[in-house]
Tab-separated table of C-alpha atoms and ligand atoms in Angstrom:
chain	number	residue	atom	x	y	z
A	26	MET	CA	1.516	-132.054	78.967
A	27	ARG	CA	-1.672	-134.421	77.779
A	28	GLN	CA	-3.201	-130.945	79.133
A	29	PHE	CA	-1.858	-128.640	77.216
A	30	GLN	CA	-1.979	-131.264	73.470
A	31	LEU	CA	-5.392	-131.546	75.021
A	32	LEU	CA	-5.844	-127.410	75.390
A	33	PHE	CA	-4.135	-126.661	71.694
A	34	LEU	CA	-6.008	-128.890	70.608
A	35	ILE	CA	-8.898	-127.564	71.460
A	36	LEU	CA	-7.740	-123.583	70.822
A	37	SER	CA	-6.178	-124.303	67.423
A	38	PRO	CA	-9.578	-124.278	65.498
A	39	LEU	CA	-10.798	-121.069	66.591
A	40	MET	CA	-7.031	-119.908	66.134
A	41	SER	CA	-6.977	-120.493	62.808
A	42	ALA	CA	-10.761	-118.876	61.767
A	43	GLN	CA	-9.937	-116.601	64.136
A	44	ALA	CA	-6.318	-115.672	60.836
A	45	ASP	CA	-9.171	-116.834	58.912
A	46	THR	CA	-10.881	-113.393	59.394
A	47	LYS	CA	-7.839	-111.388	59.516
A	48	ILE	CA	-7.163	-112.477	56.414
A	49	ALA	CA	-10.669	-112.446	53.786
A	50	MET	CA	-11.411	-108.676	55.637
A	51	ARG	CA	-8.121	-107.494	54.510
A	52	VAL	CA	-8.494	-109.192	51.055
A	53	LEU	CA	-12.443	-106.676	51.730
A	54	ARG	CA	-10.149	-104.091	52.759
A	55	ASP	CA	-7.349	-104.208	50.046
A	56	GLU	CA	-9.444	-105.500	46.919
A	57	CYS	CA	-12.876	-103.814	47.577
A	58	LEU	CA	-13.514	-101.293	49.669
A	59	GLY	CA	-11.774	-98.600	47.362
A	60	CYS	CA	-15.319	-99.259	44.652
A	61	HIS	CA	-17.583	-100.066	47.704
A	62	LYS	CA	-17.565	-97.418	50.525
A	63	PRO	CA	-19.257	-94.464	51.946
A	64	GLY	CA	-19.455	-91.988	48.533
A	65	LYS	CA	-18.854	-94.701	46.051
A	66	ALA	CA	-20.802	-97.568	46.852
A	67	LYS	CA	-20.877	-99.699	43.295
A	68	GLY	CA	-23.816	-101.689	42.116
A	69	GLY	CA	-25.566	-100.574	45.791
A	70	LEU	CA	-23.180	-102.642	47.603
A	71	LEU	CA	-21.133	-100.805	51.149
A	72	LEU	CA	-18.853	-103.396	52.416
A	73	THR	CA	-18.254	-101.587	55.533
A	74	THR	CA	-20.104	-102.979	57.752
A	75	ARG	CA	-21.016	-106.834	58.267
A	76	GLU	CA	-25.040	-105.924	57.749
A	77	LYS	CA	-24.545	-103.626	55.169
A	78	MET	CA	-22.667	-106.425	53.049
A	79	ILE	CA	-25.578	-109.007	53.264
A	80	LEU	CA	-27.437	-106.596	52.547
A	81	GLY	CA	-25.517	-106.222	49.198
A	82	GLY	CA	-26.762	-103.676	46.504
A	83	ASP	CA	-29.301	-104.040	43.629
A	84	ASN	CA	-29.165	-107.186	43.092
A	85	GLY	CA	-29.676	-108.216	47.010
A	86	ALA	CA	-27.911	-110.112	49.390
A	87	SER	CA	-23.773	-110.174	47.894
A	88	VAL	CA	-22.828	-112.553	51.419
A	89	VAL	CA	-25.664	-115.754	52.385
A	90	PRO	CA	-23.072	-116.721	55.724
A	91	GLY	CA	-22.339	-120.272	55.327
A	92	LYS	CA	-22.595	-120.492	51.729
A	93	ALA	CA	-20.149	-119.327	49.705
A	94	GLU	CA	-21.979	-120.848	46.454
A	95	GLU	CA	-24.591	-118.798	46.713
A	96	SER	CA	-22.891	-115.351	47.708
A	97	PRO	CA	-22.279	-113.516	44.596
A	98	LEU	CA	-18.951	-111.958	46.749
A	99	TYR	CA	-17.312	-115.112	46.247
A	100	GLN	CA	-18.437	-115.771	42.809
A	101	LEU	CA	-17.378	-112.387	41.077
A	102	VAL	CA	-13.825	-113.063	42.293
A	103	LEU	CA	-13.794	-115.819	39.849
A	104	ALA	CA	-11.842	-116.187	36.710
A	105	GLU	CA	-15.380	-116.761	34.734
A	106	ALA	CA	-17.655	-114.676	36.689
A	107	ASP	CA	-19.209	-111.526	34.921
A	108	PRO	CA	-19.957	-109.295	36.050
A	109	HIS	CA	-16.193	-109.815	37.646
A	110	MET	CA	-14.797	-108.167	41.025
A	111	PRO	CA	-13.138	-106.017	40.804
A	112	PRO	CA	-13.538	-104.867	37.522
A	113	LYS	CA	-10.199	-105.351	35.788
A	114	LYS	CA	-8.491	-107.520	38.188
A	115	GLN	CA	-7.782	-110.917	39.179
A	116	ILE	CA	-7.617	-111.797	43.102
A	117	SER	CA	-5.082	-114.047	44.322
A	118	LYS	CA	-6.231	-117.946	43.801
A	119	ALA	CA	-4.954	-117.660	48.018
A	120	GLN	CA	-7.098	-114.342	48.091
A	121	ILE	CA	-10.241	-117.047	46.570
A	122	ALA	CA	-9.477	-119.341	49.001
A	123	ALA	CA	-9.672	-116.690	51.676
A	124	LEU	CA	-13.375	-115.353	51.325
A	125	ASP	CA	-14.460	-119.135	50.345
A	126	ALA	CA	-13.317	-120.673	53.897
A	127	TRP	CA	-13.805	-117.158	55.478
A	128	ILE	CA	-18.125	-116.953	54.237
A	129	LYS	CA	-18.485	-121.455	54.662
A	130	ALA	CA	-17.096	-120.326	58.673
A	131	GLY	CA	-19.807	-117.398	59.240
A	132	ALA	CA	-18.465	-114.501	57.756
A	133	PRO	CA	-17.442	-113.662	61.108
A	134	TRP	CA	-16.208	-109.857	61.113
A	135	ASP	CA	-13.870	-108.210	62.481
A	136	ALA	CA	-13.701	-104.617	62.512
A	137	SER	CA	-9.820	-103.957	63.800
A	138	VAL	CA	-8.936	-104.711	60.185
A	139	PHE	CA	-9.854	-101.703	58.945
A	140	ASP	CA	-7.685	-99.815	61.847
A	141	GLU	CA	-4.829	-101.971	60.555
A	142	LEU	CA	-1.480	-99.965	58.884
A	143	PRO	CA	-2.559	-101.083	54.498
A	144	LYS	CA	0.373	-102.926	52.597
A	145	ALA	CA	2.203	-99.908	51.534
A	146	ALA	CA	1.338	-99.907	47.580
A	147	PRO	CA	4.435	-100.620	45.385
A	148	VAL	CA	5.323	-97.428	43.559
A	149	THR	CA	8.015	-96.155	40.936
A	150	LEU	CA	9.825	-92.675	41.743
A	151	ALA	CA	10.351	-90.278	39.090
A	152	PRO	CA	13.415	-87.887	40.415
A	153	LEU	CA	11.737	-84.778	41.544
A	154	PRO	CA	12.555	-81.390	39.357
A	155	ALA	CA	15.321	-79.022	40.469
A	156	THR	CA	12.965	-76.367	40.545
A	157	TYR	CA	10.324	-78.040	42.558
A	158	GLN	CA	11.523	-76.845	45.845
A	159	PRO	CA	8.556	-76.343	48.186
A	160	VAL	CA	9.467	-75.371	51.976
A	161	LEU	CA	7.638	-77.499	53.912
A	162	ALA	CA	9.155	-77.731	57.084
A	163	LEU	CA	11.155	-74.870	58.735
A	164	ALA	CA	12.941	-76.066	62.084
A	165	ILE	CA	15.406	-73.699	64.190
A	166	SER	CA	17.811	-75.244	66.055
A	167	PRO	CA	17.126	-74.994	70.329
A	168	ASP	CA	20.368	-72.786	70.492
A	169	GLU	CA	18.749	-70.260	68.170
A	170	LYS	CA	21.416	-70.300	66.134
A	171	ARG	CA	21.072	-72.751	63.179
A	172	LEU	CA	18.230	-72.932	60.675
A	173	ALA	CA	16.947	-75.870	59.253
A	174	ILE	CA	15.249	-75.239	55.056
A	175	ALA	CA	13.443	-78.575	53.821
A	176	ALA	CA	13.437	-77.730	50.796
A	177	GLY	CA	12.290	-80.675	48.047
A	178	SER	CA	14.482	-83.419	48.479
A	179	ARG	CA	17.045	-81.199	50.380
A	180	VAL	CA	17.912	-79.913	53.553
A	181	HIS	CA	19.542	-76.802	53.864
A	182	LEU	CA	21.506	-75.392	56.680
A	183	HIS	CA	21.875	-71.494	57.535
A	184	ASP	CA	23.897	-69.452	60.940
A	185	LEU	CA	20.983	-67.231	62.201
A	186	SER	CA	23.598	-65.786	64.073
A	187	LYS	CA	25.188	-63.752	61.298
A	188	PRO	CA	23.733	-61.373	59.452
A	189	GLU	CA	22.718	-62.942	56.001
A	190	ASN	CA	21.625	-66.032	58.104
A	191	PRO	CA	24.439	-67.422	55.440
A	192	ARG	CA	24.329	-71.788	54.497
A	193	ILE	CA	26.389	-73.673	56.183
A	194	GLY	CA	25.575	-76.865	54.462
A	195	SER	CA	22.666	-79.524	52.702
A	196	LEU	CA	21.573	-82.859	53.057
A	197	SER	CA	20.771	-84.786	50.800
A	198	GLY	CA	19.817	-88.164	50.810
A	199	HIS	CA	16.202	-88.358	50.345
A	200	ASP	CA	14.721	-89.261	47.282
A	201	GLU	CA	11.681	-87.419	47.585
A	202	ALA	CA	10.371	-84.101	48.825
A	203	VAL	CA	11.206	-83.768	52.906
A	204	GLN	CA	7.893	-83.271	54.758
A	205	SER	CA	9.728	-82.724	58.508
A	206	VAL	CA	12.078	-81.733	60.208
A	207	VAL	CA	12.751	-81.882	63.638
A	208	TRP	CA	15.936	-81.241	66.075
A	209	THR	CA	16.998	-83.170	68.903
A	210	LEU	CA	17.252	-81.502	72.172
A	211	ASP	CA	20.963	-81.290	72.215
A	212	GLY	CA	20.901	-79.689	68.145
A	213	LYS	CA	23.787	-83.091	66.814
A	214	THR	CA	21.258	-84.412	65.602
A	215	LEU	CA	18.553	-83.973	62.824
A	216	ILE	CA	15.581	-85.809	61.599
A	217	THR	CA	14.345	-85.683	58.586
A	218	GLY	CA	11.457	-87.077	57.189
A	219	GLY	CA	10.353	-87.993	53.594
A	220	PHE	CA	8.418	-90.518	51.558
A	221	ARG	CA	8.626	-93.841	53.413
A	222	GLN	CA	12.090	-93.231	55.029
A	223	ILE	CA	13.121	-91.750	57.873
A	224	ARG	CA	16.432	-89.834	58.189
A	225	LEU	CA	19.041	-89.268	61.093
A	226	TRP	CA	21.947	-86.716	60.122
A	227	ASP	CA	24.601	-84.949	62.148
A	228	ALA	CA	24.204	-81.524	61.984
A	229	THR	CA	27.752	-80.693	62.362
A	230	THR	CA	29.346	-83.110	59.037
A	231	GLN	CA	26.213	-83.460	57.866
A	232	GLN	CA	26.653	-87.507	56.784
A	233	SER	CA	23.168	-89.415	56.962
A	234	THR	CA	23.732	-91.713	60.314
A	235	GLY	CA	21.060	-93.470	59.834
A	236	GLN	CA	18.080	-94.744	58.619
A	237	ILE	CA	14.377	-96.248	59.247
A	238	THR	CA	12.616	-97.104	55.860
A	239	THR	CA	10.680	-100.667	57.262
A	240	ALA	CA	6.798	-100.364	57.498
A	241	PHE	CA	5.868	-97.020	57.086
A	242	ILE	CA	3.234	-96.698	53.598
A	243	GLY	CA	3.031	-93.078	52.358
A	244	ASN	CA	4.813	-89.496	53.192
A	245	LEU	CA	6.333	-88.783	56.980
A	246	THR	CA	4.394	-85.871	57.325
A	247	ALA	CA	5.684	-84.871	60.581
A	248	LEU	CA	7.490	-85.409	63.036
A	249	ALA	CA	7.676	-84.799	67.282
A	250	LEU	CA	10.334	-85.726	69.542
A	251	THR	CA	10.489	-86.262	73.334
A	252	ALA	CA	12.435	-84.325	75.467
A	253	ASP	CA	14.356	-87.766	76.300
A	254	GLN	CA	15.432	-87.736	72.647
A	255	ARG	CA	14.810	-91.359	72.345
A	256	THR	CA	11.064	-91.271	71.201
A	257	LEU	CA	9.615	-90.237	67.974
A	258	PHE	CA	6.380	-89.935	66.974
A	259	ALA	CA	6.016	-89.603	62.938
A	260	ALA	CA	2.511	-89.674	60.991
A	261	ASP	CA	1.749	-91.709	57.981
A	262	GLY	CA	-0.417	-92.351	55.636
A	263	GLU	CA	-1.180	-92.941	51.886
A	264	ALA	CA	-2.404	-89.888	49.807
A	265	GLY	CA	-6.244	-89.780	50.266
A	266	GLY	CA	-5.932	-92.614	52.838
A	267	ALA	CA	-6.509	-92.459	57.314
A	268	GLY	CA	-3.191	-90.846	58.839
A	269	PHE	CA	-1.925	-93.694	61.008
A	270	ILE	CA	0.793	-92.505	63.420
A	271	HIS	CA	3.733	-94.460	64.959
A	272	ARG	CA	5.992	-94.596	67.790
A	273	ILE	CA	9.462	-95.313	67.397
A	274	ASP	CA	12.520	-95.714	69.009
A	275	LEU	CA	15.074	-93.739	68.127
A	276	VAL	CA	17.718	-95.730	69.902
A	277	GLU	CA	16.827	-99.056	68.814
A	278	LYS	CA	15.678	-97.938	65.221
A	279	LYS	CA	12.593	-99.948	65.149
A	280	VAL	CA	8.823	-99.006	64.891
A	281	LEU	CA	7.097	-100.151	68.570
A	282	ALA	CA	3.720	-99.027	67.735
A	283	THR	CA	1.074	-97.497	65.245
A	284	TRP	CA	-2.639	-96.677	65.425
A	285	LYS	CA	-4.641	-95.624	63.028
A	286	ALA	CA	-5.342	-91.651	64.571
A	287	HIS	CA	-7.480	-89.922	61.376
A	288	ASP	CA	-10.018	-91.109	58.482
A	289	ASP	CA	-7.336	-89.285	56.648
A	290	ASN	CA	-4.163	-87.496	56.147
A	291	ILE	CA	-2.763	-86.068	58.934
A	292	TYR	CA	-0.520	-82.565	58.504
A	293	ALA	CA	0.616	-82.162	61.698
A	294	LEU	CA	1.686	-83.427	65.078
A	295	LYS	CA	3.160	-81.953	68.085
A	296	LEU	CA	4.310	-83.182	72.289
A	297	SER	CA	3.133	-81.389	74.631
A	298	PRO	CA	5.474	-79.679	76.615
A	299	ASP	CA	4.420	-81.344	79.990
A	300	GLY	CA	5.760	-84.463	77.526
A	301	LYS	CA	2.350	-86.085	78.383
A	302	ALA	CA	0.028	-86.419	75.156
A	303	LEU	CA	0.352	-85.890	71.375
A	304	ALA	CA	-1.482	-83.520	69.402
A	305	SER	CA	-2.115	-84.242	65.832
A	306	ALA	CA	-4.187	-82.356	62.896
A	307	ALA	CA	-5.534	-83.914	60.200
A	308	ALA	CA	-7.645	-83.530	56.729
A	309	ASP	CA	-10.412	-84.996	58.411
A	310	LYS	CA	-11.418	-81.720	59.415
A	311	LEU	CA	-10.237	-83.095	63.105
A	312	ALA	CA	-7.417	-82.170	65.329
A	313	ARG	CA	-6.935	-85.285	68.402
A	314	LEU	CA	-4.633	-85.152	72.357
A	315	TRP	CA	-2.870	-88.862	72.375
A	316	ASN	CA	-1.604	-90.318	75.250
A	317	MET	CA	1.253	-90.181	74.335
A	318	ALA	CA	2.332	-93.996	76.630
A	319	ASP	CA	-0.223	-95.737	74.999
A	320	GLY	CA	-1.117	-94.324	72.126
A	321	LYS	CA	-4.648	-94.314	72.952
A	322	LEU	CA	-7.156	-91.262	72.340
A	323	ILE	CA	-7.903	-88.670	74.824
A	324	SER	CA	-9.890	-85.929	73.122
A	325	SER	CA	-11.120	-84.512	70.076
A	326	TYR	CA	-11.529	-81.449	68.572
A	327	GLU	CA	-14.554	-80.814	66.627
A	328	GLY	CA	-15.171	-77.555	64.725
A	329	HIS	CA	-12.857	-77.002	61.971
A	330	THR	CA	-14.705	-77.390	58.669
A	331	ASN	CA	-12.024	-78.124	56.542
A	332	HIS	CA	-8.755	-80.281	56.863
A	333	VAL	CA	-6.946	-78.930	59.976
A	334	LEU	CA	-2.713	-77.882	58.851
A	335	SER	CA	-1.509	-77.384	62.184
A	336	VAL	CA	-1.715	-77.283	65.273
A	337	ALA	CA	0.205	-75.980	68.757
A	338	PHE	CA	0.765	-76.594	72.404
A	339	ASN	CA	0.519	-72.994	74.621
A	340	LYS	CA	3.180	-72.616	77.579
A	341	ASP	CA	1.634	-74.631	79.744
A	342	ALA	CA	-0.816	-77.145	77.338
A	343	THR	CA	-3.551	-75.814	79.138
A	344	GLN	CA	-4.755	-74.766	75.671
A	345	LEU	CA	-4.666	-76.093	71.736
A	346	ALA	CA	-4.882	-73.985	68.413
A	347	THR	CA	-5.196	-75.346	65.128
A	348	ALA	CA	-5.211	-73.711	61.727
A	349	GLY	CA	-7.752	-74.452	59.367
A	350	ALA	CA	-8.530	-74.524	55.445
A	351	ASP	CA	-11.406	-73.486	57.119
A	352	ARG	CA	-9.413	-69.703	56.714
A	353	GLU	CA	-10.081	-69.868	60.660
A	354	ILE	CA	-7.237	-70.780	63.973
A	355	LYS	CA	-8.937	-71.983	66.963
A	356	VAL	CA	-7.704	-72.135	70.079
A	357	TRP	CA	-9.472	-74.485	72.842
A	358	ASP	CA	-9.697	-75.540	75.841
A	359	VAL	CA	-7.543	-78.631	76.566
A	360	LYS	CA	-9.806	-80.002	78.735
A	361	SER	CA	-12.379	-78.888	78.111
A	362	ARG	CA	-13.130	-79.459	74.357
A	363	GLU	CA	-14.694	-75.693	73.557
A	364	GLN	CA	-13.021	-72.792	71.610
A	365	ASP	CA	-11.537	-69.932	74.058
A	366	VAL	CA	-10.674	-68.205	71.069
A	367	THR	CA	-11.313	-67.812	67.022
A	368	LEU	CA	-8.471	-65.502	65.389
A	369	GLY	CA	-8.312	-65.116	61.573
A	370	ASP	CA	-10.695	-62.462	59.618
A	371	LYS	CA	-12.309	-66.149	56.881
A	372	LYS	CA	-11.213	-64.413	53.974
A	373	THR	CA	-7.132	-66.835	53.581
A	374	ALA	CA	-6.600	-70.629	54.988
A	375	PHE	CA	-3.840	-70.779	57.708
A	376	THR	CA	-1.012	-73.122	56.761
A	377	ALA	CA	1.125	-72.932	59.168
A	378	LEU	CA	1.064	-72.406	63.224
A	379	ALA	CA	3.636	-71.456	66.134
A	380	TRP	CA	3.460	-70.721	69.561
A	381	THR	CA	6.841	-69.529	71.231
A	382	PRO	CA	7.642	-71.709	74.434
A	383	ASP	CA	6.804	-69.142	76.609
A	384	GLY	CA	2.618	-68.666	75.247
A	385	LYS	CA	3.225	-65.598	74.856
A	386	ALA	CA	2.982	-65.233	70.650
A	387	LEU	CA	0.800	-67.232	68.733
A	388	VAL	CA	2.216	-67.177	65.259
A	389	ALA	CA	0.266	-68.381	61.599
A	390	VAL	CA	1.111	-68.116	57.855
A	391	THR	CA	-1.842	-67.822	55.264
A	392	GLU	CA	-2.261	-69.806	51.573
A	393	LYS	CA	-1.775	-65.627	49.988
A	394	GLY	CA	1.596	-65.119	51.632
A	395	GLY	CA	0.963	-63.280	54.247
A	396	GLY	CA	0.216	-64.109	58.320
A	397	SER	CA	0.317	-62.444	61.736
A	398	ILE	CA	1.839	-62.716	65.006
A	399	TYR	CA	-0.846	-62.854	68.217
A	400	THR	CA	-0.465	-61.744	71.645
A	401	GLU	CA	-2.479	-61.204	74.509
A	402	LEU	CA	-5.054	-63.436	74.180
A	403	LYS	CA	-8.405	-63.710	75.132
A	404	LYS	CA	-11.312	-65.972	75.572
A	405	HIS	CA	-14.189	-65.163	73.337
A	406	ASP	CA	-17.100	-63.745	75.346
A	407	GLY	CA	-20.069	-63.982	72.502
A	408	ALA	CA	-19.435	-62.170	68.706
A	409	GLN	CA	-16.545	-60.045	68.479
A	410	ARG	CA	-13.720	-61.345	67.102
A	411	SER	CA	-11.624	-57.695	67.138
A	412	ASP	CA	-11.133	-57.500	70.659
A	413	THR	CA	-10.014	-61.995	70.858
A	414	ALA	CA	-6.111	-60.674	70.640
A	415	LYS	CA	-3.294	-58.148	69.332
A	416	GLN	CA	-2.573	-58.570	66.040
A	417	ALA	CA	0.876	-57.476	64.176
A	418	LYS	CA	0.472	-58.629	60.653
A	419	LEU	CA	3.386	-59.298	58.997
A	420	ALA	CA	3.767	-57.818	55.113
A	421	SER	CA	2.905	-59.749	52.998
A	422	ALA	CA	5.347	-62.067	50.772
A	423	SER	CA	4.954	-63.549	47.297
A	424	GLY	CA	3.829	-67.287	47.019
A	425	MET	CA	2.139	-69.806	49.172
A	426	LEU	CA	3.298	-70.276	52.290
A	427	TYR	CA	3.946	-73.451	54.128
A	428	SER	CA	6.161	-73.362	56.850
A	429	VAL	CA	6.348	-71.225	60.211
A	430	ALA	CA	9.222	-71.124	62.238
A	431	VAL	CA	9.693	-68.090	65.773
A	432	THR	CA	12.662	-67.757	67.253
A	433	GLY	CA	11.982	-67.772	71.413
A	434	ASP	CA	11.628	-63.897	72.322
A	435	ALA	CA	9.077	-63.789	69.027
A	436	LYS	CA	11.258	-61.304	67.266
A	437	ARG	CA	12.283	-63.117	64.363
A	438	VAL	CA	9.459	-65.516	61.990
A	439	PHE	CA	10.035	-67.939	59.240
A	440	ALA	CA	8.278	-68.285	56.797
A	441	GLY	CA	8.854	-71.200	54.196
A	442	SER	CA	6.571	-70.734	50.571
A	443	ASP	CA	6.313	-72.937	48.100
A	444	ASP	CA	8.721	-71.304	45.134
A	445	GLY	CA	11.685	-72.323	48.082
A	446	LYS	CA	11.946	-68.791	49.340
A	447	VAL	CA	12.025	-68.437	53.395
A	448	TRP	CA	10.947	-64.861	54.213
A	449	LEU	CA	11.665	-62.714	57.846
A	450	TRP	CA	9.734	-60.476	59.665
A	451	ASP	CA	10.544	-59.200	63.225
A	452	GLY	CA	8.288	-58.972	65.993
A	453	SER	CA	5.993	-55.814	64.382
A	454	GLY	CA	5.408	-57.786	61.344
A	455	LYS	CA	8.060	-55.750	59.377
A	456	GLN	CA	9.429	-57.702	56.376
A	457	THR	CA	13.479	-58.454	56.750
A	458	GLY	CA	14.861	-60.268	54.249
A	459	SER	CA	14.748	-63.582	53.008
A	460	ILE	CA	17.030	-66.833	52.236
A	461	ALA	CA	16.719	-67.567	48.146
A	462	PRO	CA	16.855	-71.300	47.534
B	515	HEC	C1	-12.577	-100.381	40.618
B	515	HEC	C2	-13.973	-100.359	40.820
B	515	HEC	C3	-14.475	-102.321	41.955
B	515	HEC	C4	-13.806	-102.963	42.569
B	515	HEC	C5	-12.011	-102.258	43.014
B	515	HEC	C6	-14.435	-103.971	42.879
B	515	HEC	N1	-16.128	-103.388	42.687
B	515	HEC	FE1	-17.428	-104.625	43.361
B	515	HEC	N2	-18.721	-103.770	41.815
B	515	HEC	C7	-18.262	-102.573	41.201
B	515	HEC	C8	-19.119	-102.385	39.828
B	515	HEC	C9	-19.491	-101.126	38.921
B	515	HEC	C10	-20.297	-102.876	40.406
B	515	HEC	C11	-21.846	-102.803	39.921
B	515	HEC	C12	-21.572	-104.065	38.804
B	515	HEC	C13	-22.290	-103.885	37.434
B	515	HEC	O1	-23.588	-103.791	38.377
B	515	HEC	O2	-21.904	-104.782	36.509
B	515	HEC	C14	-19.970	-103.379	41.427
B	515	HEC	C15	-20.712	-104.681	41.678
B	515	HEC	C16	-20.106	-105.782	42.914
B	515	HEC	C17	-21.452	-106.831	43.639
B	515	HEC	C18	-22.720	-106.742	42.983
B	515	HEC	C19	-23.774	-106.110	43.960
B	515	HEC	C20	-25.213	-106.032	43.251
B	515	HEC	O3	-26.422	-106.108	44.383
B	515	HEC	O4	-25.006	-105.696	42.348
B	515	HEC	C21	-20.692	-107.407	44.154
B	515	HEC	C22	-21.109	-108.424	45.842
B	515	HEC	C23	-19.277	-106.776	44.488
B	515	HEC	N3	-19.488	-105.657	43.701
B	515	HEC	C24	-18.288	-107.261	45.023
B	515	HEC	C25	-17.347	-106.787	45.246
B	515	HEC	C26	-15.570	-107.966	45.490
B	515	HEC	C27	-15.239	-108.605	46.835
B	515	HEC	C28	-14.679	-106.641	45.063
B	515	HEC	C29	-13.166	-107.520	45.952
B	515	HEC	C30	-12.878	-108.287	45.056
B	515	HEC	C31	-15.193	-105.277	44.668
B	515	HEC	N4	-16.517	-105.815	44.434
B	515	HEC	C32	-13.602	-105.121	44.183
B	515	HEC	C33	-17.033	-102.072	40.979
B	515	HEC	C34	-15.828	-102.359	42.098
């Protein structure tokens, strides 16, 4: 007993010093970093590393470790300070005390704070205008008999086994635009992601059967579900902020882990067909591959020069296709991270991609209402692009296309547009109809 007490006495100052570091650095992250980061170093001051913070800005050192009273970083947050930081706000007494104690303790650095999920900023949601119904997500049920269309805040279900693909129901309950949709493998449940909210739905009764709302900070732009239907991955982030991935236990409806995956918003997530890895595509121009079990980074795919908007695996997970706002589709060798194939005519940005489960057809759609079905992909040899794949162009639709889904036989392609319409093509690229909003 005594030994324990002794140990506690020795450890507790250390432990609390560590906690203070995190608390103080969260103040920097949440209240200061927005104006003191690369590209926006107000007053010449960067608060991204301890060295830069100490080096300071136009007026010299911002922190003198051990001496809060000589540190502008502390002095300028006090109520009477001029200039005052942040310029138009008074941070709380507790935040000021945390900075004071931290600087007195020598201002130790703990960069992991910058990778934490920030606190969700308060928002008041204005109702979505009824006319705003971009089809941000599409999902074909595993039996290929139904199509889920996310249009604005609702999800419509259509019967693909009937000639005109009639609407058979709608899911309503989200307040904001539905960003992502997945079916469970048994086709019984639909899972949708919106703003700070994941909902589960009975696909037959179209009733909401549950929701998960904790811990999210922004739009849940992508979802991926494991084959055992137990684990759901969700992409999250504030607009323009870092991209986080949550690992969620669907049975317990609990977030098990969250990690910072990208420096900017994530647009797409895909699980590899072998169920081992998770791919992400983001606005930071990168695609990344994660170990599904522990969320460790396996590799980064660097080469796009603009946002990576979509990602897909081939059949045996040896290749990864990425679609970029840089108007290129790149097909990567998953292991070597080399670019096997580059597709596209460099004229239009690709917004969404889908690879048929047999790996034979890769479908991509564009911001200009077009797209292509690529088959027989061949590796590059040098500069020629034209020979890298067989290409069937999708006859142009109207509007910007945001989402795509394809049947396993590659004979039916669906793409959702910004005006709420879903366009249909056959395997040769001929337009065969549309589903009105
Ligand atoms: C909305 C933008 C903004 C935020 C947020 C902000 N600052 Fe500043 N900061 C500025 C500007 C602008 C200046 C230059 C002010 C001037 O010279 O009058 C500045 C200057 C400074 C300086 C002086 C740099 C120098 O050498 O001249 C310090 C120190 C500083 N800020 C600390 C902080 C801290 C600490 C926070 C958070 C508690 C913070 N700032 C939040 C905009 C911001």
